[in-house]
């Protein structure tokens, strides 16, 4: 029996328009009635995800900040923060690269220091709770940082995703989207948060399903009893063999597959 279904959002559950498939909330309601918890699993912040899923917030669990935290039943049930010294070390390296703009993702707010207009515009579209500060290192000393999100002014796979990983030693630097890269503690990933929700639900891996389209979903797909990857996914993920390939996100293939699996 399935007890947990988790899905990445951008590039996976959401089509290119980023408009929620119309059946989603109805399916979540019906799944909950069947004893199945749905969990959006995203690099987005918790406030943004809670707002996005407000109509069914009491029916879901949430994996936010690419596994930096897991939320269920109105409270955070798992945190995987990045140590302050690691945050400050990474910031020094990021600040030395042209075209990369960091913000610190904390449980309730994201903090940034650049006034570069294209960055701020993208940030305001992506984050429900964000605050400009003068010194990000001071935030690292006073707040629990879940990850550093880095906006790239160029396609990340051709720029920051190549530059940062070999420079930031002992930390996880992972492309999380077309123009975003995440830096975190080396062990932080969606798979650990997924496991935390399974444990919270009293379920095991054989009772779970996961969907994802990028390498930041890899550990979650490995953690699930059954994994699915949309056709539009990052080539390296498709080549990994970790999941079954389904149709592309533009065809709402994830919500269709959920309906097929659960006979909705």
XYZ file of N, CA and C in Angstrom:
792
model
N 0.845 -1.205 0.000
C 0.000 0.000 0.000
C 0.874 1.247 0.000
N 0.580 2.174 -0.851
C 1.315 3.436 -0.908
C 0.870 4.347 0.232
N 1.854 4.943 0.943
C 1.553 5.886 2.015
C 2.115 7.283 1.768
N 3.109 7.376 0.874
C 3.730 8.672 0.585
C 4.010 8.797 -0.900
N 3.572 9.918 -1.489
C 3.915 10.290 -2.859
C 4.549 11.668 -2.812
N 5.793 11.779 -3.253
C 6.498 13.060 -3.253
C 6.861 13.443 -4.685
N 6.759 14.723 -4.972
C 7.109 15.186 -6.315
C 7.810 16.532 -6.271
N 8.881 16.610 -7.033
C 9.475 17.904 -7.343
C 8.433 18.740 -8.083
N 8.615 20.049 -8.096
C 7.640 20.931 -8.740
C 8.109 21.399 -10.113
N 9.033 22.326 -10.156
C 9.454 22.937 -11.417
C 10.130 21.912 -12.315
N 9.570 21.725 -13.503
C 10.096 20.746 -14.432
C 9.549 19.351 -14.230
N 8.732 19.171 -13.197
C 8.209 17.842 -12.883
C 6.683 17.888 -12.787
N 6.152 18.251 -11.626
C 4.698 18.356 -11.481
C 4.146 19.525 -12.296
N 4.852 20.655 -12.268
C 4.365 21.851 -12.955
C 4.787 21.848 -14.421
N 3.891 22.219 -15.323
C 4.242 22.340 -16.742
C 5.087 23.598 -16.963
N 5.548 23.846 -18.187
C 6.366 25.040 -18.440
C 5.705 26.346 -18.012
N 4.370 26.414 -18.028
C 3.665 27.622 -17.588
C 3.767 27.848 -16.086
N 4.191 26.808 -15.339
C 4.272 26.809 -13.876
C 2.902 26.959 -13.208
N 1.835 26.701 -13.957
C 0.480 26.710 -13.410
C 0.156 25.312 -12.898
N -0.341 25.232 -11.675
C -0.641 23.945 -11.076
C -1.654 23.175 -11.916
N -1.394 21.899 -12.224
C -2.389 21.100 -12.948
C -3.733 21.137 -12.226
N -4.825 21.320 -12.946
C -6.123 21.561 -12.309
C -6.604 20.439 -11.397
N -6.167 19.207 -11.633
C -6.628 18.091 -10.805
C -5.869 17.976 -9.482
N -4.777 18.719 -9.310
C -3.838 18.455 -8.220
C -4.497 18.473 -6.849
N -5.206 19.538 -6.521
C -5.756 19.649 -5.175
C -6.843 18.605 -4.923
N -7.644 18.326 -5.944
C -8.653 17.270 -5.810
C -7.977 15.926 -5.568
N -6.906 15.639 -6.298
C -6.181 14.379 -6.112
C -5.596 14.301 -4.701
N -5.036 15.398 -4.213
C -4.449 15.398 -2.867
C -5.515 15.090 -1.822
N -6.682 15.693 -1.965
C -7.797 15.419 -1.053
C -8.168 13.942 -1.086
N -8.290 13.406 -2.275
C -8.699 12.012 -2.424
C -7.612 11.056 -1.933
N -6.362 11.396 -2.187
C -5.265 10.574 -1.687
C -5.278 10.512 -0.165
N -5.486 11.655 0.463
C -5.511 11.686 1.934
C -6.626 10.795 2.467
N -7.753 10.791 1.777
C -8.851 9.922 2.175
C -8.505 8.445 2.044
N -7.497 8.142 1.225
C -7.036 6.763 1.031
C -5.855 6.433 1.937
N -5.476 7.381 2.805
C -4.346 7.153 3.694
C -3.004 7.443 3.082
N -3.001 8.239 2.004
C -1.763 8.563 1.297
C -1.461 10.051 1.469
N -0.248 10.355 1.885
C 0.192 11.746 2.035
C 0.965 12.176 0.794
N 0.596 13.335 0.250
C 1.344 13.922 -0.854
C 2.325 14.942 -0.297
N 3.530 14.970 -0.850
C 4.552 15.916 -0.391
C 5.209 16.611 -1.570
N 4.959 17.904 -1.785
C 5.787 18.643 -2.737
C 7.220 18.664 -2.210
N 8.173 18.431 -3.095
C 9.583 18.362 -2.702
C 10.362 19.308 -3.597
N 10.773 20.432 -3.053
C 11.266 21.518 -3.895
C 12.460 22.226 -3.281
N 13.166 22.962 -4.120
C 14.186 23.874 -3.635
C 13.588 25.171 -3.124
N 12.284 25.351 -3.319
C 11.625 26.568 -2.852
C 11.577 26.598 -1.326
N 11.339 27.800 -0.792
C 11.282 27.965 0.647
C 9.927 27.519 1.194
N 9.913 27.206 2.486
C 8.696 26.722 3.132
C 7.542 27.721 3.026
N 7.720 29.018 3.291
C 6.585 29.945 3.165
C 5.980 29.959 1.766
N 6.810 29.873 0.750
C 6.320 29.853 -0.629
C 5.493 28.601 -0.898
N 5.965 27.453 -0.422
C 5.249 26.197 -0.647
C 3.944 26.147 0.143
N 3.949 26.676 1.333
C 2.719 26.711 2.131
C 1.671 27.595 1.452
N 2.107 28.677 0.858
C 1.194 29.560 0.131
C 0.671 28.868 -1.128
N 1.543 28.189 -1.848
C 1.174 27.535 -3.095
C 0.154 26.420 -2.857
N 0.307 25.711 -1.741
C -0.575 24.580 -1.433
C -1.575 24.899 -0.321
N -1.875 26.187 -0.151
C -2.773 26.616 0.928
C -4.115 25.877 0.951
N -4.755 25.603 -0.192
C -6.064 24.934 -0.139
C -6.038 23.524 0.460
N -4.846 22.900 0.484
C -4.763 21.527 0.997
C -3.650 21.393 2.036
N -3.322 22.486 2.696
C -2.167 22.492 3.592
C -2.297 21.468 4.720
N -3.513 21.211 5.161
C -3.713 20.240 6.239
C -3.689 18.797 5.749
N -3.491 18.607 4.452
C -3.501 17.258 3.872
C -2.116 16.799 3.414
N -1.129 17.667 3.470
C 0.170 17.354 2.865
C 1.315 17.413 3.868
N 2.443 16.863 3.460
C 3.737 17.133 4.077
C 4.524 17.955 3.061
N 5.636 18.546 3.470
C 6.425 19.393 2.572
C 7.909 19.105 2.761
N 8.611 18.962 1.643
C 10.072 18.962 1.629
C 10.495 20.272 0.981
N 11.140 21.139 1.734
C 11.538 22.463 1.252
C 13.058 22.589 1.232
N 13.528 23.624 0.574
C 14.952 23.963 0.527
C 15.811 22.766 0.098
N 15.300 22.017 -0.893
C 16.033 20.853 -1.415
C 16.431 19.867 -0.325
N 15.540 19.693 0.642
C 15.791 18.736 1.716
C 16.333 19.355 2.973
N 16.479 20.668 2.994
C 16.967 21.336 4.201
C 16.006 21.193 5.367
N 14.729 21.039 5.048
C 13.757 20.785 6.110
C 12.570 20.005 5.566
N 11.875 19.336 6.489
C 10.621 18.651 6.180
C 9.573 19.144 7.172
N 8.359 19.315 6.683
C 7.257 19.891 7.462
C 6.039 18.986 7.353
N 5.335 18.810 8.465
C 4.100 18.017 8.450
C 3.265 18.386 9.670
N 1.958 18.356 9.510
C 1.025 18.618 10.616
C 1.318 19.929 11.325
N 1.681 20.943 10.533
C 1.844 22.280 11.092
C 3.165 22.556 11.763
N 4.128 21.668 11.636
C 5.418 21.908 12.297
C 6.565 21.300 11.494
N 7.741 21.843 11.708
C 8.944 21.299 11.088
C 9.323 20.017 11.819
N 9.452 18.922 11.086
C 9.780 17.635 11.713
C 11.224 17.217 11.449
N 11.911 17.960 10.565
C 13.287 17.609 10.227
C 14.009 18.842 9.725
N 15.235 19.051 10.193
C 16.088 20.141 9.719
C 17.471 19.584 9.411
N 18.095 20.118 8.390
C 19.450 19.698 8.021
C 20.249 20.941 7.647
N 20.590 21.770 8.646
C 21.218 23.066 8.361
C 22.671 22.952 7.914
N 23.142 24.042 7.327
C 24.532 24.170 6.911
C 25.276 24.965 7.979
N 26.360 24.441 8.546
C 27.078 25.151 9.608
C 27.519 26.547 9.180
N 27.524 27.467 10.139
C 27.848 28.869 9.857
C 29.220 29.019 9.206
N 30.210 28.269 9.675
C 31.543 28.406 9.100
C 31.560 27.972 7.642
N 30.788 26.935 7.319
C 30.692 26.498 5.933
C 30.007 27.533 5.063
N 28.967 28.177 5.613
C 28.257 29.223 4.877
C 29.210 30.374 4.553
N 29.967 30.813 5.536
C 30.868 31.949 5.326
C 32.013 31.597 4.371
N 32.502 30.390 4.478
C 33.542 29.908 3.556
C 33.011 29.928 2.120
N 31.796 29.409 1.920
C 31.217 29.372 0.573
C 30.925 30.771 0.047
N 30.447 31.655 0.913
C 30.151 33.026 0.483
C 31.400 33.721 -0.050
N 32.534 33.505 0.580
C 33.783 34.119 0.106
C 34.095 33.672 -1.323
N 33.857 32.408 -1.603
C 34.138 31.884 -2.945
C 33.124 32.401 -3.958
N 31.844 32.366 -3.589
C 30.780 32.837 -4.486
C 30.974 34.311 -4.818
N 31.304 35.102 -3.810
C 31.484 36.540 -4.022
C 32.644 36.847 -4.964
N 33.541 35.895 -5.117
C 34.682 36.114 -6.002
C 34.411 35.751 -7.453
N 33.179 35.324 -7.749
C 32.834 34.919 -9.103
C 31.866 35.922 -9.734
N 32.095 36.254 -10.966
C 31.236 37.216 -11.656
C 29.911 36.566 -12.056
N 28.828 37.289 -11.842
C 27.521 36.843 -12.309
C 26.793 35.878 -11.405
N 27.293 35.648 -10.178
C 26.640 34.763 -9.220
C 26.157 35.570 -8.020
N 24.902 35.360 -7.621
C 24.278 36.176 -6.585
C 23.669 35.274 -5.512
N 24.259 35.251 -4.312
C 23.785 34.337 -3.272
C 22.674 34.926 -2.405
N 21.866 34.039 -1.874
C 20.969 34.398 -0.780
C 20.951 33.238 0.193
N 20.758 33.533 1.449
C 20.758 32.523 2.497
C 19.326 32.113 2.792
N 19.050 30.839 2.621
C 17.708 30.313 2.832
C 17.591 29.785 4.258
N 16.743 30.444 5.043
C 16.447 30.015 6.400
C 14.995 29.527 6.438
N 14.573 28.977 7.548
C 13.262 28.328 7.605
C 12.120 29.269 7.249
N 12.181 30.502 7.703
C 11.057 31.428 7.523
C 11.353 32.606 6.621
N 12.606 32.787 6.226
C 12.959 33.958 5.421
C 14.252 33.681 4.665
N 14.407 34.318 3.514
C 15.654 34.277 2.754
C 16.294 35.659 2.807
N 17.605 35.698 2.888
C 18.321 36.963 3.038
C 19.290 37.156 1.874
N 19.331 38.379 1.350
C 20.212 38.686 0.230
C 20.832 40.057 0.456
N 21.907 40.353 -0.282
C 22.603 41.632 -0.077
C 22.822 42.419 -1.356
N 22.562 41.819 -2.517
C 22.798 42.504 -3.788
C 21.558 43.266 -4.238
N 21.780 44.431 -4.849
C 20.683 45.211 -5.430
C 20.617 45.062 -6.947
N 21.343 44.109 -7.488
C 21.342 43.906 -8.937
C 19.917 43.601 -9.388
N 19.376 44.461 -10.243
C 17.945 44.429 -10.543
C 17.440 43.096 -11.114
N 18.121 42.486 -12.095
C 17.610 41.200 -12.597
C 17.531 40.135 -11.510
N 18.514 40.102 -10.621
C 18.505 39.157 -9.509
C 17.330 39.417 -8.579
N 17.127 40.656 -8.200
C 16.042 41.004 -7.282
C 14.682 40.697 -7.907
N 14.561 40.915 -9.198
C 13.304 40.623 -9.894
C 12.986 39.136 -9.836
N 13.978 38.311 -10.140
C 13.781 36.856 -10.081
C 13.491 36.416 -8.650
N 14.226 36.961 -7.717
C 14.054 36.600 -6.315
C 12.631 36.892 -5.843
N 12.120 38.066 -6.199
C 10.777 38.445 -5.740
C 9.685 37.572 -6.344
N 9.973 36.983 -7.517
C 9.015 36.067 -8.115
C 9.064 34.687 -7.453
N 10.214 34.349 -6.895
C 10.443 32.998 -6.387
C 10.247 32.862 -4.880
N 10.392 33.954 -4.144
C 10.367 33.879 -2.685
C 9.229 34.703 -2.110
N 8.460 34.077 -1.218
C 7.361 34.779 -0.550
C 7.859 35.606 0.614
N 9.002 35.231 1.169
C 9.558 35.924 2.326
C 11.050 36.117 2.109
N 11.450 37.364 1.848
C 12.862 37.670 1.600
C 13.179 39.050 2.156
N 14.404 39.215 2.616
C 14.806 40.486 3.235
C 16.221 40.833 2.805
N 16.410 42.117 2.443
C 17.745 42.576 2.090
C 18.516 42.951 3.348
N 19.763 42.519 3.424
C 20.639 42.858 4.546
C 21.969 43.345 3.975
N 22.750 43.984 4.807
C 24.049 44.492 4.358
C 25.146 43.435 4.400
N 25.010 42.452 5.313
C 26.093 41.492 5.517
C 25.523 40.086 5.707
N 25.690 39.241 4.709
C 25.167 37.875 4.807
C 25.908 37.049 5.854
N 27.158 37.357 6.087
C 27.905 36.595 7.088
C 27.344 36.817 8.493
N 26.828 37.979 8.743
C 26.205 38.236 10.051
C 24.939 37.407 10.200
N 24.224 37.219 9.112
C 23.038 36.348 9.147
C 23.459 34.924 9.488
N 24.555 34.474 8.889
C 25.036 33.113 9.154
C 25.377 32.904 10.618
N 25.813 33.957 11.290
C 26.154 33.858 12.708
C 24.928 33.888 13.611
N 23.819 34.417 13.116
C 22.648 34.601 13.982
C 21.458 33.724 13.622
N 21.438 33.174 12.387
C 20.298 32.372 11.925
C 20.762 30.975 11.515
N 19.855 30.018 11.581
C 20.139 28.672 11.090
C 19.925 28.661 9.579
N 21.004 28.531 8.833
C 20.942 28.558 7.370
C 20.768 27.137 6.843
N 19.742 26.928 6.045
C 19.483 25.599 5.488
C 20.310 25.352 4.236
N 20.465 26.391 3.420
C 21.314 26.279 2.236
C 21.590 27.677 1.696
N 22.578 27.772 0.845
C 22.827 28.986 0.080
C 22.256 28.767 -1.305
N 21.305 29.577 -1.690
C 20.780 29.536 -3.051
C 21.558 30.570 -3.873
N 22.025 30.176 -5.027
C 22.838 31.065 -5.865
C 22.141 31.249 -7.203
N 21.773 32.502 -7.498
C 21.194 32.799 -8.804
C 22.313 33.099 -9.784
N 22.224 32.489 -10.952
C 23.245 32.632 -11.981
C 22.686 33.487 -13.106
N 23.404 34.533 -13.483
C 22.959 35.409 -14.563
C 23.092 34.748 -15.932
N 23.738 33.581 -15.968
C 23.861 32.780 -17.183
C 23.228 31.405 -16.927
N 23.025 30.606 -17.977
C 22.542 29.242 -17.727
C 23.488 28.510 -16.782
N 22.952 27.996 -15.704
C 23.793 27.455 -14.644
C 24.636 26.270 -15.107
N 24.101 25.455 -15.982
C 24.835 24.280 -16.455
C 26.067 24.664 -17.269
N 26.095 25.920 -17.743
C 27.213 26.384 -18.551
C 28.117 27.349 -17.796
N 27.751 27.686 -16.553
C 28.504 28.705 -15.830
C 28.748 28.287 -14.380
N 27.855 28.698 -13.481
C 28.064 28.429 -12.057
C 28.150 26.959 -11.722
N 27.385 26.141 -12.443
C 27.417 24.711 -12.186
C 28.735 24.062 -12.545
N 29.521 24.737 -13.354
C 30.861 24.270 -13.704
C 31.908 24.880 -12.771
N 31.729 26.169 -12.461
C 32.730 26.904 -11.689
C 32.757 26.506 -10.218
N 31.590 26.474 -9.565
C 31.568 26.359 -8.112
C 31.893 24.978 -7.539
N 31.358 23.883 -8.082
C 31.596 22.591 -7.416
C 33.062 22.266 -7.117
N 34.001 22.492 -8.041
C 35.392 22.170 -7.689
C 36.035 23.168 -6.726
N 35.455 24.362 -6.602
C 36.037 25.383 -5.728
C 35.592 25.244 -4.283
N 34.334 24.828 -4.086
C 33.780 24.762 -2.735
C 34.025 23.360 -2.187
N 35.129 23.200 -1.486
C 35.546 21.890 -0.988
C 34.717 21.483 0.236
N 34.375 20.210 0.288
C 33.707 19.675 1.470
C 32.261 20.071 1.624
N 31.664 20.635 0.566
C 30.262 21.011 0.608
C 29.578 20.512 -0.665
N 28.269 20.487 -0.620
C 27.482 20.042 -1.769
C 27.102 21.263 -2.604
N 27.547 21.320 -3.846
C 27.184 22.393 -4.768
C 26.481 21.742 -5.950
N 25.185 21.975 -6.073
C 24.357 21.207 -6.998
C 23.455 22.127 -7.808
N 23.436 21.956 -9.124
C 22.499 22.678 -9.968
C 21.080 22.282 -9.575
N 20.210 23.267 -9.375
C 18.836 22.977 -8.957
C 17.808 23.512 -9.943
N 18.267 24.131 -11.020
C 17.365 24.661 -12.033
C 18.150 25.341 -13.136
N 17.436 25.928 -14.065
C 18.084 26.567 -15.208
C 19.082 27.636 -14.777
N 18.712 28.459 -13.806
C 19.583 29.554 -13.376
C 19.813 29.581 -11.867
N 19.661 28.435 -11.214
C 19.879 28.344 -9.765
C 20.809 27.193 -9.426
N 21.615 27.413 -8.423
C 22.504 26.406 -7.883
C 22.421 26.493 -6.362
N 22.452 25.353 -5.681
C 22.365 25.320 -4.226
C 23.660 24.821 -3.624
N 24.074 25.466 -2.539
C 25.254 25.049 -1.789
C 24.802 24.727 -0.371
N 25.201 23.558 0.129
C 24.736 23.132 1.453
C 25.749 22.197 2.085
N 25.411 21.736 3.280
C 26.226 20.706 3.918
C 26.293 19.487 2.995
N 27.385 18.737 3.015
C 27.573 17.655 2.045
C 26.516 16.555 2.119
N 25.906 16.389 3.274
C 24.927 15.303 3.450
C 23.490 15.758 3.209
N 23.255 17.048 3.014
C 21.880 17.557 2.878
C 21.331 17.231 1.494
N 20.151 16.621 1.440
C 19.511 16.335 0.166
C 18.052 15.958 0.402
N 17.277 15.915 -0.660
C 15.853 15.600 -0.542
C 15.612 14.183 -0.022
N 16.550 13.283 -0.277
C 16.375 11.912 0.175
C 16.302 11.794 1.681
N 17.120 12.553 2.382
C 17.101 12.510 3.852
C 15.787 13.062 4.394
N 15.293 14.127 3.799
C 14.004 14.675 4.227
C 12.865 13.713 3.888
N 12.960 13.066 2.748
C 11.979 12.057 2.343
C 11.941 10.925 3.372
N 13.113 10.444 3.780
C 13.186 9.396 4.794
C 12.582 9.851 6.118
N 12.796 11.128 6.454
C 12.236 11.654 7.710
C 10.707 11.633 7.686
N 10.127 11.954 6.526
C 8.664 11.919 6.413
C 8.171 10.475 6.463
N 8.863 9.564 5.797
C 8.486 8.154 5.881
C 8.466 7.681 7.334
N 9.502 8.037 8.067
C 9.575 7.643 9.471
C 8.431 8.266 10.262
N 8.150 9.520 9.996
C 7.064 10.218 10.689
C 5.715 9.546 10.419
N 5.539 9.064 9.201
C 4.290 8.409 8.814
C 4.238 6.941 9.251
N 5.355 6.419 9.748
C 5.408 5.014 10.101
C 5.377 4.117 8.890
N 5.978 4.594 7.792
C 5.975 3.859 6.528
C 7.395 3.432 6.170
N 7.518 2.470 5.259
C 8.839 2.108 4.762
C 8.932 2.453 3.280
N 10.093 2.282 2.718
C 10.350 2.744 1.356
C 9.464 2.046 0.328
N 9.124 0.804 0.580
C 8.295 0.077 -0.375
C 6.899 0.678 -0.503
N 6.532 1.547 0.431
C 5.214 2.172 0.447
C 5.266 3.613 -0.054
N 6.251 3.906 -0.901
C 6.445 5.287 -1.344
C 6.741 5.387 -2.826
N 6.432 6.571 -3.373
C 6.652 6.901 -4.779
C 7.249 8.304 -4.843
N 8.166 8.532 -5.779
C 8.742 9.866 -5.939
C 8.914 10.201 -7.416
N 8.817 11.504 -7.708
C 8.988 12.034 -9.058
C 10.024 13.161 -9.005
N 10.913 13.220 -9.994
C 11.884 14.309 -10.036
C 12.522 14.429 -11.404
N 13.077 15.627 -11.688
C 13.618 15.877 -13.022
C 15.070 16.323 -13.048
N 15.692 16.513 -11.883
C 17.053 17.049 -11.893
C 17.913 16.296 -10.890
N 19.225 16.566 -10.906
C 20.136 15.831 -10.048
C 19.888 16.115 -8.561
N 19.270 17.243 -8.222
C 18.947 17.481 -6.819
C 17.783 16.608 -6.346
N 17.176 15.849 -7.256
C 16.136 14.880 -6.900
C 16.683 13.459 -6.787
N 17.922 13.261 -7.147
C 18.474 11.913 -7.273
C 18.323 11.089 -5.997
N 18.732 11.635 -4.861
C 18.681 10.872 -3.613
C 17.247 10.546 -3.203
N 16.327 11.454 -3.475
C 14.919 11.182 -3.168
C 14.392 10.054 -4.042
N 14.742 10.060 -5.301
C 14.315 8.993 -6.201
C 14.902 7.654 -5.760
N 16.135 7.666 -5.291
C 16.764 6.444 -4.783
C 16.079 5.957 -3.506
N 15.572 6.896 -2.702
C 14.966 6.550 -1.414
C 13.570 5.973 -1.560
N 12.930 6.190 -2.696
C 11.542 5.778 -2.884
C 11.443 4.332 -3.360
N 10.318 3.708 -3.044
C 10.077 2.359 -3.520
C 9.918 2.298 -5.020
N 9.329 3.343 -5.597
C 9.157 3.457 -7.043
C 9.439 4.893 -7.452
N 10.237 5.072 -8.493
C 10.627 6.413 -8.916
C 10.300 6.622 -10.389
N 9.884 7.866 -10.705
C 9.534 8.229 -12.076
C 10.223 9.537 -12.442
N 10.646 9.622 -13.706
C 11.384 10.775 -14.208
C 10.714 11.259 -15.493
N 10.319 12.537 -15.575
C 9.694 13.014 -16.811
C 10.694 13.063 -17.959
N 10.173 12.936 -19.151
C 11.007 12.878 -20.350
C 11.890 14.110 -20.511
N 11.435 15.251 -20.016
C 12.190 16.496 -20.147
C 13.315 16.633 -19.128
N 13.546 15.627 -18.318
C 14.509 15.711 -17.222
C 15.939 15.929 -17.710
N 16.773 16.360 -16.791
C 18.203 16.556 -17.040
C 18.784 15.234 -17.562
N 19.519 15.263 -18.674
C 19.999 14.022 -19.283
C 20.747 13.095 -18.329
N 21.585 13.652 -17.483
C 22.360 12.811 -16.566
C 21.452 12.024 -15.630
N 20.332 12.612 -15.207
C 19.403 11.906 -14.331
C 18.730 10.769 -15.086
N 18.312 11.039 -16.311
C 17.681 9.980 -17.105
C 18.650 8.825 -17.350
N 19.905 9.154 -17.551
C 20.920 8.131 -17.813
C 21.287 7.334 -16.565
N 20.941 7.851 -15.382
C 21.324 7.190 -14.130
C 20.582 5.882 -13.907
N 19.424 5.719 -14.546
C 18.646 4.507 -14.379
C 17.918 4.403 -13.059
N 17.809 5.518 -12.336
C 17.210 5.479 -11.011
C 15.689 5.404 -11.047
N 15.087 5.752 -12.180
C 13.627 5.744 -12.247
C 13.109 5.444 -13.640
N 11.823 5.172 -13.719
C 11.158 4.915 -14.994
C 10.844 6.234 -15.691
N 11.124 6.333 -16.971
C 10.861 7.549 -17.733
C 9.387 7.589 -18.127
N 8.748 8.733 -17.850
C 7.363 8.943 -18.254
C 7.319 10.131 -19.218
N 6.133 10.550 -19.612
C 6.006 11.666 -20.538
C 6.534 12.965 -19.965
N 6.639 14.007 -20.780
C 7.182 15.293 -20.340
C 6.214 16.075 -19.459
N 6.779 17.053 -18.745
C 5.944 17.850 -17.826
C 4.900 18.674 -18.563
N 5.155 19.012 -19.827
C 4.177 19.811 -20.567
C 2.873 19.041 -20.791
N 2.926 17.715 -20.690
C 1.735 16.881 -20.847
C 1.109 16.491 -19.506
N 1.552 17.141 -18.432
C 1.043 16.868 -17.078
C 1.202 15.383 -16.734
N 2.346 14.839 -17.114
C 2.559 13.403 -16.993
C 2.628 12.915 -15.549
N 3.094 13.766 -14.637
C 3.183 13.341 -13.233
C 1.796 13.156 -12.638
N 0.931 14.145 -12.810
C -0.412 14.028 -12.245
C -1.169 12.882 -12.912
N -0.920 12.648 -14.203
C -1.548 11.515 -14.895
C -1.052 10.192 -14.332
N 0.254 10.106 -14.052
C 0.804 8.879 -13.504
C 0.278 8.613 -12.098
N 0.134 9.672 -11.296
C -0.442 9.498 -9.956
C -1.864 8.950 -10.071
N -2.637 9.520 -10.976
C -3.992 9.028 -11.195
C -4.020 7.568 -11.611
N -3.065 7.192 -12.455
C -2.975 5.806 -12.932
C -2.591 4.859 -11.799
N -1.572 5.251 -11.015
C -1.094 4.388 -9.933
C -2.173 4.167 -8.871
N -2.881 5.271 -8.531
C -3.829 5.220 -7.421
C -5.269 5.020 -7.886
N -5.474 4.859 -9.190
C -6.816 4.618 -9.749
C -7.775 5.759 -9.383
N -7.306 6.980 -9.585
C -8.125 8.152 -9.268
C -8.970 8.560 -10.475
